[in-house]
């Protein structure tokens, strides 16, 4: 690991009072949740339909039995636990150093670690709702439902509160996330390939000069960062 870069990051963290952390799938891989684009990710596994097709709004509507089978087996990890990254961010929030977390993950591990100010761009597996009457269900209740989950109140289909392909991000969540980025005195972007839009464009809203990118492999936005570390995320956060 580049010790000079790590020391620079440590100094910036020490000096900062409004850290914003923007994380992707790489944040949760060390909790045993596979990412989409990595070597062992979903996009490199063989399915009858591509993952992008299965988790699209159209497929959800037309082939719900296949959608929910894939969703339960490949996207829900109810026993996953927070790792060193989640715990360190929660610690910073308690210390009053962290303004907010913006995550592309749907696993709820930031909240499980104790973080409260979290913007979940793609929703959460822990929230599920009936599309007919609006009744809400926990992940535990959802997992106990039949293959295509049906609301016991009215018989409507129960949908996980996650953003599928072809669906738009929640405007209020996006607004809050962008406001946090604009107020940040240190923006740490980690565990994301920065290839998914519009989320990848959020970096352009940061007005400061302390943008840090931490990812095992280079990203298309590396050149705009003041500091880049191509390291395993957990290895970096163990030393912060």
PDB file of C-alpha atoms in Angstrom:
ATOM      1  CA  UNK A   1       0.000   0.000   0.000  1.00  0.00           C
ATOM      2  CA  UNK A   2       1.214   3.518  -0.816  1.00  0.00           C
ATOM      3  CA  UNK A   3       2.008   4.854   2.670  1.00  0.00           C
ATOM      4  CA  UNK A   4       2.260   8.450   1.482  1.00  0.00           C
ATOM      5  CA  UNK A   5      -1.269   8.340   0.062  1.00  0.00           C
ATOM      6  CA  UNK A   6      -2.600   6.595   3.156  1.00  0.00           C
ATOM      7  CA  UNK A   7      -1.051   9.232   5.419  1.00  0.00           C
ATOM      8  CA  UNK A   8      -2.574  11.978   3.276  1.00  0.00           C
ATOM      9  CA  UNK A   9      -5.998  10.366   3.658  1.00  0.00           C
ATOM     10  CA  UNK A  10      -5.518  10.013   7.424  1.00  0.00           C
ATOM     11  CA  UNK A  11      -4.683  13.731   7.661  1.00  0.00           C
ATOM     12  CA  UNK A  12      -7.721  14.750   5.625  1.00  0.00           C
ATOM     13  CA  UNK A  13     -10.004  12.565   7.758  1.00  0.00           C
ATOM     14  CA  UNK A  14      -8.533  14.098  10.914  1.00  0.00           C
ATOM     15  CA  UNK A  15      -9.049  17.651   9.621  1.00  0.00           C
ATOM     16  CA  UNK A  16     -12.557  17.123   8.211  1.00  0.00           C
ATOM     17  CA  UNK A  17     -15.869  17.891   9.909  1.00  0.00           C
ATOM     18  CA  UNK A  18     -18.257  17.128   7.025  1.00  0.00           C
ATOM     19  CA  UNK A  19     -17.148  13.845   5.459  1.00  0.00           C
ATOM     20  CA  UNK A  20     -19.481  12.339   2.872  1.00  0.00           C
ATOM     21  CA  UNK A  21     -18.956   8.706   1.907  1.00  0.00           C
ATOM     22  CA  UNK A  22     -20.267   7.457  -1.447  1.00  0.00           C
ATOM     23  CA  UNK A  23     -20.083   3.665  -1.649  1.00  0.00           C
ATOM     24  CA  UNK A  24     -20.846   0.858  -4.076  1.00  0.00           C
ATOM     25  CA  UNK A  25     -20.899  -2.944  -4.051  1.00  0.00           C
ATOM     26  CA  UNK A  26     -17.241  -3.151  -3.009  1.00  0.00           C
ATOM     27  CA  UNK A  27     -18.219  -1.921   0.447  1.00  0.00           C
ATOM     28  CA  UNK A  28     -20.221  -5.089   1.129  1.00  0.00           C
ATOM     29  CA  UNK A  29     -18.134  -7.764  -0.610  1.00  0.00           C
ATOM     30  CA  UNK A  30     -16.141  -8.306   2.594  1.00  0.00           C
ATOM     31  CA  UNK A  31     -19.446  -9.091   4.310  1.00  0.00           C
ATOM     32  CA  UNK A  32     -19.924 -11.971   1.879  1.00  0.00           C
ATOM     33  CA  UNK A  33     -22.230 -10.182  -0.556  1.00  0.00           C
ATOM     34  CA  UNK A  34     -20.979 -10.583  -4.162  1.00  0.00           C
ATOM     35  CA  UNK A  35     -20.852  -7.577  -6.438  1.00  0.00           C
ATOM     36  CA  UNK A  36     -22.191  -7.457  -9.988  1.00  0.00           C
ATOM     37  CA  UNK A  37     -19.115  -6.721 -12.078  1.00  0.00           C
ATOM     38  CA  UNK A  38     -16.255  -8.405 -10.204  1.00  0.00           C
ATOM     39  CA  UNK A  39     -14.597 -11.665 -11.235  1.00  0.00           C
ATOM     40  CA  UNK A  40     -17.059 -13.664  -9.124  1.00  0.00           C
ATOM     41  CA  UNK A  41     -19.908 -11.210  -9.613  1.00  0.00           C
ATOM     42  CA  UNK A  42     -23.380 -11.893 -10.950  1.00  0.00           C
ATOM     43  CA  UNK A  43     -22.518 -10.621 -14.429  1.00  0.00           C
ATOM     44  CA  UNK A  44     -19.889 -13.370 -14.810  1.00  0.00           C
ATOM     45  CA  UNK A  45     -22.218 -16.205 -13.791  1.00  0.00           C
ATOM     46  CA  UNK A  46     -24.359 -18.132 -16.252  1.00  0.00           C
ATOM     47  CA  UNK A  47     -28.123 -17.846 -16.052  1.00  0.00           C
ATOM     48  CA  UNK A  48     -30.868 -18.536 -18.581  1.00  0.00           C
ATOM     49  CA  UNK A  49     -31.460 -14.769 -18.694  1.00  0.00           C
ATOM     50  CA  UNK A  50     -28.900 -12.046 -17.996  1.00  0.00           C
ATOM     51  CA  UNK A  51     -29.039 -10.444 -14.519  1.00  0.00           C
ATOM     52  CA  UNK A  52     -29.793  -7.068 -16.156  1.00  0.00           C
ATOM     53  CA  UNK A  53     -32.828  -8.634 -17.844  1.00  0.00           C
ATOM     54  CA  UNK A  54     -34.099 -10.433 -14.740  1.00  0.00           C
ATOM     55  CA  UNK A  55     -33.926  -7.396 -12.467  1.00  0.00           C
ATOM     56  CA  UNK A  56     -35.633  -5.077 -14.916  1.00  0.00           C
ATOM     57  CA  UNK A  57     -39.109  -3.650 -14.374  1.00  0.00           C
ATOM     58  CA  UNK A  58     -40.402  -5.320 -17.544  1.00  0.00           C
ATOM     59  CA  UNK A  59     -39.201  -8.772 -16.481  1.00  0.00           C
ATOM     60  CA  UNK A  60     -40.576  -8.257 -12.964  1.00  0.00           C
ATOM     61  CA  UNK A  61     -43.985  -7.559 -14.486  1.00  0.00           C
ATOM     62  CA  UNK A  62     -43.934 -10.334 -17.079  1.00  0.00           C
ATOM     63  CA  UNK A  63     -42.069 -13.201 -15.350  1.00  0.00           C
ATOM     64  CA  UNK A  64     -42.483 -12.602 -11.609  1.00  0.00           C
ATOM     65  CA  UNK A  65     -41.833 -16.220 -10.627  1.00  0.00           C
ATOM     66  CA  UNK A  66     -38.333 -16.132 -12.183  1.00  0.00           C
ATOM     67  CA  UNK A  67     -37.680 -12.628 -10.861  1.00  0.00           C
ATOM     68  CA  UNK A  68     -38.482 -13.539  -7.251  1.00  0.00           C
ATOM     69  CA  UNK A  69     -36.533 -16.797  -7.390  1.00  0.00           C
ATOM     70  CA  UNK A  70     -33.441 -14.904  -8.587  1.00  0.00           C
ATOM     71  CA  UNK A  71     -34.027 -12.049  -6.145  1.00  0.00           C
ATOM     72  CA  UNK A  72     -34.276 -14.299  -3.086  1.00  0.00           C
ATOM     73  CA  UNK A  73     -31.278 -16.468  -4.045  1.00  0.00           C
ATOM     74  CA  UNK A  74     -28.929 -13.838  -5.449  1.00  0.00           C
ATOM     75  CA  UNK A  75     -29.796 -10.433  -4.009  1.00  0.00           C
ATOM     76  CA  UNK A  76     -30.940 -11.009  -0.432  1.00  0.00           C
ATOM     77  CA  UNK A  77     -28.370 -11.849   2.251  1.00  0.00           C
ATOM     78  CA  UNK A  78     -30.282 -11.662   5.551  1.00  0.00           C
ATOM     79  CA  UNK A  79     -27.421 -13.071   7.638  1.00  0.00           C
ATOM     80  CA  UNK A  80     -24.704 -10.705   6.364  1.00  0.00           C
ATOM     81  CA  UNK A  81     -22.988  -8.611   9.031  1.00  0.00           C
ATOM     82  CA  UNK A  82     -21.317  -5.170   8.837  1.00  0.00           C
ATOM     83  CA  UNK A  83     -17.579  -5.153   8.174  1.00  0.00           C
ATOM     84  CA  UNK A  84     -14.782  -2.774   9.151  1.00  0.00           C
ATOM     85  CA  UNK A  85     -15.886  -0.167   6.602  1.00  0.00           C
ATOM     86  CA  UNK A  86     -19.466  -0.023   7.873  1.00  0.00           C
ATOM     87  CA  UNK A  87     -18.270   0.128  11.486  1.00  0.00           C
ATOM     88  CA  UNK A  88     -15.698   2.867  10.886  1.00  0.00           C
ATOM     89  CA  UNK A  89     -18.259   5.066   9.103  1.00  0.00           C
ATOM     90  CA  UNK A  90     -20.714   4.612  11.985  1.00  0.00           C
ATOM     91  CA  UNK A  91     -17.918   5.601  14.368  1.00  0.00           C
ATOM     92  CA  UNK A  92     -17.212   8.768  12.384  1.00  0.00           C
ATOM     93  CA  UNK A  93     -20.900   9.669  12.446  1.00  0.00           C
ATOM     94  CA  UNK A  94     -20.994   9.279  16.233  1.00  0.00           C
ATOM     95  CA  UNK A  95     -17.929  11.517  16.503  1.00  0.00           C
ATOM     96  CA  UNK A  96     -19.692  14.189  14.450  1.00  0.00           C
ATOM     97  CA  UNK A  97     -17.213  13.956  11.565  1.00  0.00           C
ATOM     98  CA  UNK A  98     -19.436  12.216   9.001  1.00  0.00           C
ATOM     99  CA  UNK A  99     -22.212  14.221   7.376  1.00  0.00           C
ATOM    100  CA  UNK A 100     -23.844  11.332   5.512  1.00  0.00           C
ATOM    101  CA  UNK A 101     -23.453   8.097   3.589  1.00  0.00           C
ATOM    102  CA  UNK A 102     -24.674   7.662   0.015  1.00  0.00           C
ATOM    103  CA  UNK A 103     -24.897   4.022  -0.988  1.00  0.00           C
ATOM    104  CA  UNK A 104     -25.771   2.090  -4.119  1.00  0.00           C
ATOM    105  CA  UNK A 105     -26.230  -1.051  -1.992  1.00  0.00           C
ATOM    106  CA  UNK A 106     -29.583  -2.445  -0.908  1.00  0.00           C
ATOM    107  CA  UNK A 107     -28.402  -4.596   2.012  1.00  0.00           C
ATOM    108  CA  UNK A 108     -28.996  -2.185   4.912  1.00  0.00           C
ATOM    109  CA  UNK A 109     -25.600  -2.955   6.484  1.00  0.00           C
ATOM    110  CA  UNK A 110     -24.781   0.707   7.142  1.00  0.00           C
ATOM    111  CA  UNK A 111     -27.853   1.011   9.362  1.00  0.00           C
ATOM    112  CA  UNK A 112     -27.083  -2.343  10.969  1.00  0.00           C
ATOM    113  CA  UNK A 113     -23.655  -0.934  11.935  1.00  0.00           C
ATOM    114  CA  UNK A 114     -25.336   2.077  13.548  1.00  0.00           C
ATOM    115  CA  UNK A 115     -25.283   4.749  10.828  1.00  0.00           C
ATOM    116  CA  UNK A 116     -28.411   6.878  10.649  1.00  0.00           C
ATOM    117  CA  UNK A 117     -27.950   9.460   7.897  1.00  0.00           C
ATOM    118  CA  UNK A 118     -27.909   7.089   4.910  1.00  0.00           C
ATOM    119  CA  UNK A 119     -29.183   7.827   1.404  1.00  0.00           C
ATOM    120  CA  UNK A 120     -30.018   4.511  -0.274  1.00  0.00           C
ATOM    121  CA  UNK A 121     -30.036   5.328  -3.987  1.00  0.00           C
ATOM    122  CA  UNK A 122     -31.274   1.888  -5.034  1.00  0.00           C
ATOM    123  CA  UNK A 123     -33.609   1.220  -2.101  1.00  0.00           C
ATOM    124  CA  UNK A 124     -33.444  -1.544   0.499  1.00  0.00           C
ATOM    125  CA  UNK A 125     -34.336  -5.225   0.799  1.00  0.00           C
ATOM    126  CA  UNK A 126     -35.587  -4.442   4.309  1.00  0.00           C
ATOM    127  CA  UNK A 127     -38.594  -2.505   2.985  1.00  0.00           C
ATOM    128  CA  UNK A 128     -41.333  -4.272   1.034  1.00  0.00           C
ATOM    129  CA  UNK A 129     -44.777  -2.968   0.169  1.00  0.00           C
ATOM    130  CA  UNK A 130     -48.038  -4.122  -1.349  1.00  0.00           C
ATOM    131  CA  UNK A 131     -48.565  -2.504  -4.737  1.00  0.00           C
ATOM    132  CA  UNK A 132     -52.330  -2.586  -4.214  1.00  0.00           C
ATOM    133  CA  UNK A 133     -53.005  -1.370  -0.657  1.00  0.00           C
ATOM    134  CA  UNK A 134     -49.578  -0.042   0.344  1.00  0.00           C
ATOM    135  CA  UNK A 135     -49.130  -2.295   3.397  1.00  0.00           C
ATOM    136  CA  UNK A 136     -45.467  -2.529   4.466  1.00  0.00           C
ATOM    137  CA  UNK A 137     -43.532  -5.681   5.316  1.00  0.00           C
ATOM    138  CA  UNK A 138     -40.114  -6.408   6.798  1.00  0.00           C
ATOM    139  CA  UNK A 139     -37.533  -8.607   5.085  1.00  0.00           C
ATOM    140  CA  UNK A 140     -38.360 -11.412   7.512  1.00  0.00           C
ATOM    141  CA  UNK A 141     -42.067 -11.211   6.634  1.00  0.00           C
ATOM    142  CA  UNK A 142     -41.259 -11.051   2.920  1.00  0.00           C
ATOM    143  CA  UNK A 143     -39.044 -14.158   3.066  1.00  0.00           C
ATOM    144  CA  UNK A 144     -41.876 -16.145   4.657  1.00  0.00           C
ATOM    145  CA  UNK A 145     -44.277 -15.340   1.806  1.00  0.00           C
ATOM    146  CA  UNK A 146     -44.933 -17.617  -1.149  1.00  0.00           C
ATOM    147  CA  UNK A 147     -42.820 -17.667  -4.318  1.00  0.00           C
ATOM    148  CA  UNK A 148     -44.571 -14.638  -5.829  1.00  0.00           C
ATOM    149  CA  UNK A 149     -45.328 -12.754  -2.578  1.00  0.00           C
ATOM    150  CA  UNK A 150     -48.942 -11.797  -1.986  1.00  0.00           C
ATOM    151  CA  UNK A 151     -50.232  -9.311   0.569  1.00  0.00           C
ATOM    152  CA  UNK A 152     -52.239 -11.128   3.280  1.00  0.00           C
ATOM    153  CA  UNK A 153     -54.389  -8.005   3.697  1.00  0.00           C
ATOM    154  CA  UNK A 154     -55.685  -7.516   0.154  1.00  0.00           C
ATOM    155  CA  UNK A 155     -54.063 -10.108  -2.128  1.00  0.00           C
ATOM    156  CA  UNK A 156     -51.938  -7.599  -4.050  1.00  0.00           C
ATOM    157  CA  UNK A 157     -48.369  -8.374  -5.104  1.00  0.00           C
ATOM    158  CA  UNK A 158     -45.656  -7.403  -2.608  1.00  0.00           C
ATOM    159  CA  UNK A 159     -42.681  -5.631  -4.201  1.00  0.00           C
ATOM    160  CA  UNK A 160     -39.282  -5.083  -2.609  1.00  0.00           C
ATOM    161  CA  UNK A 161     -38.495  -1.376  -2.275  1.00  0.00           C
ATOM    162  CA  UNK A 162     -35.497  -1.637  -4.613  1.00  0.00           C
ATOM    163  CA  UNK A 163     -34.902   0.268  -7.839  1.00  0.00           C
ATOM    164  CA  UNK A 164     -34.984  -2.067 -10.839  1.00  0.00           C
ATOM    165  CA  UNK A 165     -33.567  -1.396 -14.282  1.00  0.00           C
ATOM    166  CA  UNK A 166     -35.969   0.910 -16.198  1.00  0.00           C
ATOM    167  CA  UNK A 167     -37.127   2.500 -12.918  1.00  0.00           C
ATOM    168  CA  UNK A 168     -36.106   5.987 -11.804  1.00  0.00           C
ATOM    169  CA  UNK A 169     -34.306   6.821  -8.596  1.00  0.00           C
ATOM    170  CA  UNK A 170     -36.368   8.369  -5.814  1.00  0.00           C
ATOM    171  CA  UNK A 171     -36.205  12.167  -6.329  1.00  0.00           C
ATOM    172  CA  UNK A 172     -36.091  12.977  -2.598  1.00  0.00           C
ATOM    173  CA  UNK A 173     -33.213  10.544  -2.030  1.00  0.00           C
ATOM    174  CA  UNK A 174     -31.279  11.993  -4.971  1.00  0.00           C
ATOM    175  CA  UNK A 175     -31.907  15.544  -3.759  1.00  0.00           C
ATOM    176  CA  UNK A 176     -30.648  14.730  -0.266  1.00  0.00           C
ATOM    177  CA  UNK A 177     -27.576  12.944  -1.591  1.00  0.00           C
ATOM    178  CA  UNK A 178     -26.618  15.804  -3.915  1.00  0.00           C
ATOM    179  CA  UNK A 179     -27.113  18.355  -1.140  1.00  0.00           C
ATOM    180  CA  UNK A 180     -24.761  16.357   1.101  1.00  0.00           C
ATOM    181  CA  UNK A 181     -22.095  16.162  -1.628  1.00  0.00           C
ATOM    182  CA  UNK A 182     -22.291  19.923  -2.168  1.00  0.00           C
ATOM    183  CA  UNK A 183     -21.730  20.508   1.564  1.00  0.00           C
ATOM    184  CA  UNK A 184     -18.884  18.001   2.004  1.00  0.00           C
ATOM    185  CA  UNK A 185     -15.377  19.089   2.997  1.00  0.00           C
ATOM    186  CA  UNK A 186     -14.096  15.586   2.157  1.00  0.00           C
ATOM    187  CA  UNK A 187     -15.747  13.229  -0.342  1.00  0.00           C
ATOM    188  CA  UNK A 188     -14.669   9.589  -0.193  1.00  0.00           C
ATOM    189  CA  UNK A 189     -15.913   7.478  -3.104  1.00  0.00           C
ATOM    190  CA  UNK A 190     -15.216   3.789  -2.571  1.00  0.00           C
ATOM    191  CA  UNK A 191     -15.995   0.299  -3.806  1.00  0.00           C
ATOM    192  CA  UNK A 192     -17.682   1.408  -6.997  1.00  0.00           C
ATOM    193  CA  UNK A 193     -16.669   1.139 -10.653  1.00  0.00           C
ATOM    194  CA  UNK A 194     -18.406   4.483 -11.336  1.00  0.00           C
ATOM    195  CA  UNK A 195     -19.961   3.111 -14.522  1.00  0.00           C
ATOM    196  CA  UNK A 196     -23.626   3.275 -13.438  1.00  0.00           C
ATOM    197  CA  UNK A 197     -25.409   6.533 -14.214  1.00  0.00           C
ATOM    198  CA  UNK A 198     -26.843   8.810 -12.990  1.00  0.00           C
ATOM    199  CA  UNK A 199     -25.041   7.941  -9.727  1.00  0.00           C
ATOM    200  CA  UNK A 200     -21.552   8.245 -11.256  1.00  0.00           C
ATOM    201  CA  UNK A 201     -22.326  11.825 -12.271  1.00  0.00           C
ATOM    202  CA  UNK A 202     -22.942  12.818  -8.640  1.00  0.00           C
ATOM    203  CA  UNK A 203     -19.194  13.433  -8.260  1.00  0.00           C
ATOM    204  CA  UNK A 204     -19.505  16.458 -10.533  1.00  0.00           C
ATOM    205  CA  UNK A 205     -21.540  18.204  -7.820  1.00  0.00           C
ATOM    206  CA  UNK A 206     -18.641  18.212  -5.348  1.00  0.00           C
ATOM    207  CA  UNK A 207     -17.208  21.747  -5.146  1.00  0.00           C
ATOM    208  CA  UNK A 208     -14.184  20.953  -2.961  1.00  0.00           C
ATOM    209  CA  UNK A 209     -10.629  19.799  -3.596  1.00  0.00           C
ATOM    210  CA  UNK A 210     -10.516  16.687  -1.435  1.00  0.00           C
ATOM    211  CA  UNK A 211     -12.034  13.968  -3.573  1.00  0.00           C
ATOM    212  CA  UNK A 212     -10.731  10.502  -2.721  1.00  0.00           C
ATOM    213  CA  UNK A 213     -11.363   7.407  -4.866  1.00  0.00           C
ATOM    214  CA  UNK A 214     -10.713   3.978  -3.326  1.00  0.00           C
ATOM    215  CA  UNK A 215     -11.265   0.975  -5.573  1.00  0.00           C
ATOM    216  CA  UNK A 216      -9.309  -2.193  -6.359  1.00  0.00           C
ATOM    217  CA  UNK A 217      -9.253  -1.314 -10.053  1.00  0.00           C
ATOM    218  CA  UNK A 218      -9.073   2.047 -11.861  1.00  0.00           C
ATOM    219  CA  UNK A 219     -12.335   3.875 -12.594  1.00  0.00           C
ATOM    220  CA  UNK A 220     -13.314   6.209 -15.450  1.00  0.00           C
ATOM    221  CA  UNK A 221     -13.242   9.131 -12.967  1.00  0.00           C
ATOM    222  CA  UNK A 222      -9.779   8.604 -11.472  1.00  0.00           C
ATOM    223  CA  UNK A 223      -8.360  11.634 -13.222  1.00  0.00           C
ATOM    224  CA  UNK A 224     -10.684  14.066 -11.413  1.00  0.00           C
ATOM    225  CA  UNK A 225      -9.694  12.857  -7.924  1.00  0.00           C
ATOM    226  CA  UNK A 226      -7.084  14.515  -5.740  1.00  0.00           C
ATOM    227  CA  UNK A 227      -6.227  11.126  -4.224  1.00  0.00           C
ATOM    228  CA  UNK A 228      -6.688   7.588  -5.623  1.00  0.00           C
ATOM    229  CA  UNK A 229      -5.956   4.309  -3.864  1.00  0.00           C
ATOM    230  CA  UNK A 230      -6.247   1.072  -5.850  1.00  0.00           C
ATOM    231  CA  UNK A 231      -6.490  -1.084  -2.770  1.00  0.00           C
ATOM    232  CA  UNK A 232      -8.875  -3.443  -1.038  1.00  0.00           C
ATOM    233  CA  UNK A 233     -11.300  -1.231   0.821  1.00  0.00           C
ATOM    234  CA  UNK A 234     -11.133  -3.146   4.104  1.00  0.00           C
ATOM    235  CA  UNK A 235      -7.320  -2.910   4.132  1.00  0.00           C
ATOM    236  CA  UNK A 236      -7.528   0.869   3.871  1.00  0.00           C
ATOM    237  CA  UNK A 237     -10.225   1.328   6.522  1.00  0.00           C
ATOM    238  CA  UNK A 238      -8.448  -0.946   9.020  1.00  0.00           C
ATOM    239  CA  UNK A 239      -5.731   1.700   9.126  1.00  0.00           C
ATOM    240  CA  UNK A 240      -7.875   4.817   9.366  1.00  0.00           C
TER     241      UNK A 240
END
